[in-house]
């Protein structure tokens, strides 16, 4: 299972703790062209380069994985964006996935969505 699919699965399996997010608007790698929401947040989970490898007796035992989650909000979104992102951080932290970067909210010039990117580390056991 790819790191993006793994984290997307955690988010969708625990969607009841992530109000007002919906499983219908959480994707791995890209937003499909069929996505047409204009009122709800959309999340995209993608991967970043691995950051660490540990070996024992010349055998890989674990490696550090990195993923990022891009949050897309409508430009007039009235809910608390920080609370949504905090809920995602807390859920992933409970699964051993640690946030190491929060880019901050910006408005995209093309779609005029408000976006933020959070980056996370976790350890994947190889053996």
Tab-separated table of C-alpha atoms in Angstrom:
chain	number	residue	atom	x	y	z
A	1	UNK	CA	0.000	0.000	0.000
A	2	UNK	CA	1.374	3.425	-0.887
A	3	UNK	CA	1.878	5.979	1.894
A	4	UNK	CA	-0.813	8.182	0.329
A	5	UNK	CA	-3.330	5.329	0.290
A	6	UNK	CA	-2.395	4.394	3.860
A	7	UNK	CA	-3.032	7.904	5.194
A	8	UNK	CA	-6.151	8.396	3.061
A	9	UNK	CA	-7.475	5.164	4.608
A	10	UNK	CA	-6.856	6.472	8.120
A	11	UNK	CA	-8.724	9.681	7.298
A	12	UNK	CA	-11.693	7.961	5.674
A	13	UNK	CA	-11.929	5.229	8.336
A	14	UNK	CA	-12.119	7.914	11.041
A	15	UNK	CA	-14.215	10.488	9.200
A	16	UNK	CA	-16.658	10.707	12.123
A	17	UNK	CA	-13.932	12.532	14.111
A	18	UNK	CA	-13.253	14.998	11.297
A	19	UNK	CA	-16.355	17.166	11.019
A	20	UNK	CA	-17.150	18.837	8.602
A	21	UNK	CA	-15.001	16.744	6.229
A	22	UNK	CA	-16.567	14.129	3.963
A	23	UNK	CA	-15.073	10.912	2.552
A	24	UNK	CA	-16.434	12.053	-0.821
A	25	UNK	CA	-13.878	14.872	-0.871
A	26	UNK	CA	-10.678	13.113	0.280
A	27	UNK	CA	-8.381	11.952	-2.508
A	28	UNK	CA	-4.972	10.387	-3.022
A	29	UNK	CA	-2.635	12.185	-5.433
A	30	UNK	CA	-5.093	14.360	-7.379
A	31	UNK	CA	-8.555	15.850	-7.468
A	32	UNK	CA	-10.588	14.122	-10.191
A	33	UNK	CA	-12.263	16.239	-12.839
A	34	UNK	CA	-15.619	14.992	-11.570
A	35	UNK	CA	-15.116	16.856	-8.251
A	36	UNK	CA	-17.554	19.737	-8.342
A	37	UNK	CA	-18.059	20.866	-4.750
A	38	UNK	CA	-17.963	24.611	-4.218
A	39	UNK	CA	-18.901	24.655	-0.539
A	40	UNK	CA	-16.928	21.896	1.211
A	41	UNK	CA	-13.222	21.373	1.958
A	42	UNK	CA	-11.318	19.024	-0.344
A	43	UNK	CA	-8.225	17.130	0.842
A	44	UNK	CA	-5.500	15.642	-1.337
A	45	UNK	CA	-2.986	13.225	0.196
A	46	UNK	CA	0.256	12.864	-1.722
A	47	UNK	CA	3.749	11.612	-1.101
A	48	UNK	CA	7.098	13.273	-0.504
A	49	UNK	CA	10.566	11.683	-0.606
A	50	UNK	CA	11.428	9.219	2.164
A	51	UNK	CA	13.718	10.763	4.745
A	52	UNK	CA	15.512	7.978	6.600
A	53	UNK	CA	16.459	4.327	6.307
A	54	UNK	CA	17.598	2.087	9.158
A	55	UNK	CA	19.463	-1.180	8.676
A	56	UNK	CA	20.460	-4.061	10.917
A	57	UNK	CA	22.985	-6.637	9.677
A	58	UNK	CA	22.705	-5.088	6.199
A	59	UNK	CA	18.961	-5.727	6.151
A	60	UNK	CA	16.486	-2.829	6.000
A	61	UNK	CA	14.367	-2.755	9.153
A	62	UNK	CA	12.478	0.540	8.813
A	63	UNK	CA	12.324	3.682	6.776
A	64	UNK	CA	10.939	7.124	7.308
A	65	UNK	CA	8.023	8.026	5.088
A	66	UNK	CA	6.704	11.492	4.293
A	67	UNK	CA	3.311	12.524	3.056
A	68	UNK	CA	1.599	15.832	2.611
A	69	UNK	CA	-2.026	16.834	2.790
A	70	UNK	CA	-3.289	19.763	0.791
A	71	UNK	CA	-6.448	21.372	2.136
A	72	UNK	CA	-8.595	23.254	-0.398
A	73	UNK	CA	-11.318	25.565	0.905
A	74	UNK	CA	-13.742	27.816	-1.004
A	75	UNK	CA	-12.596	31.443	-0.886
A	76	UNK	CA	-15.637	32.403	1.204
A	77	UNK	CA	-15.397	29.402	3.574
A	78	UNK	CA	-16.965	30.327	6.933
A	79	UNK	CA	-15.974	27.325	9.101
A	80	UNK	CA	-12.824	27.238	11.246
A	81	UNK	CA	-10.092	25.994	8.887
A	82	UNK	CA	-7.539	25.757	11.670
A	83	UNK	CA	-9.852	23.526	13.718
A	84	UNK	CA	-10.260	21.164	10.748
A	85	UNK	CA	-6.506	20.963	10.224
A	86	UNK	CA	-5.925	20.484	13.938
A	87	UNK	CA	-8.402	17.579	14.006
A	88	UNK	CA	-6.528	15.912	11.120
A	89	UNK	CA	-3.199	16.479	12.910
A	90	UNK	CA	-4.524	14.970	16.153
A	91	UNK	CA	-5.945	11.924	14.390
A	92	UNK	CA	-2.722	11.242	12.501
A	93	UNK	CA	-0.634	11.841	15.628
A	94	UNK	CA	-2.670	9.143	17.394
A	95	UNK	CA	-1.546	6.785	14.583
A	96	UNK	CA	2.147	7.705	14.897
A	97	UNK	CA	2.176	10.173	12.004
A	98	UNK	CA	3.767	13.474	13.023
A	99	UNK	CA	3.254	16.903	11.458
A	100	UNK	CA	6.519	18.721	10.784
A	101	UNK	CA	5.403	21.558	8.518
A	102	UNK	CA	2.389	23.842	8.200
A	103	UNK	CA	2.699	26.128	5.172
A	104	UNK	CA	-0.062	28.532	6.193
A	105	UNK	CA	-3.144	29.625	4.295
A	106	UNK	CA	-2.865	31.268	0.889
A	107	UNK	CA	-5.291	31.989	-1.938
A	108	UNK	CA	-4.518	30.372	-5.277
A	109	UNK	CA	-4.595	32.796	-8.205
A	110	UNK	CA	-6.215	30.345	-10.632
A	111	UNK	CA	-9.170	28.902	-8.690
A	112	UNK	CA	-9.174	31.437	-5.856
A	113	UNK	CA	-9.380	28.624	-3.312
A	114	UNK	CA	-7.807	29.021	0.092
A	115	UNK	CA	-5.175	26.303	0.462
A	116	UNK	CA	-2.834	25.018	3.138
A	117	UNK	CA	-0.317	22.175	3.017
A	118	UNK	CA	0.611	20.117	6.067
A	119	UNK	CA	3.570	17.728	5.844
A	120	UNK	CA	3.938	14.610	7.981
A	121	UNK	CA	6.559	11.980	8.903
A	122	UNK	CA	6.030	8.394	9.996
A	123	UNK	CA	8.101	5.240	10.365
A	124	UNK	CA	7.266	2.175	8.294
A	125	UNK	CA	8.587	-1.092	9.638
A	126	UNK	CA	10.113	-3.135	6.816
A	127	UNK	CA	10.533	-6.414	8.680
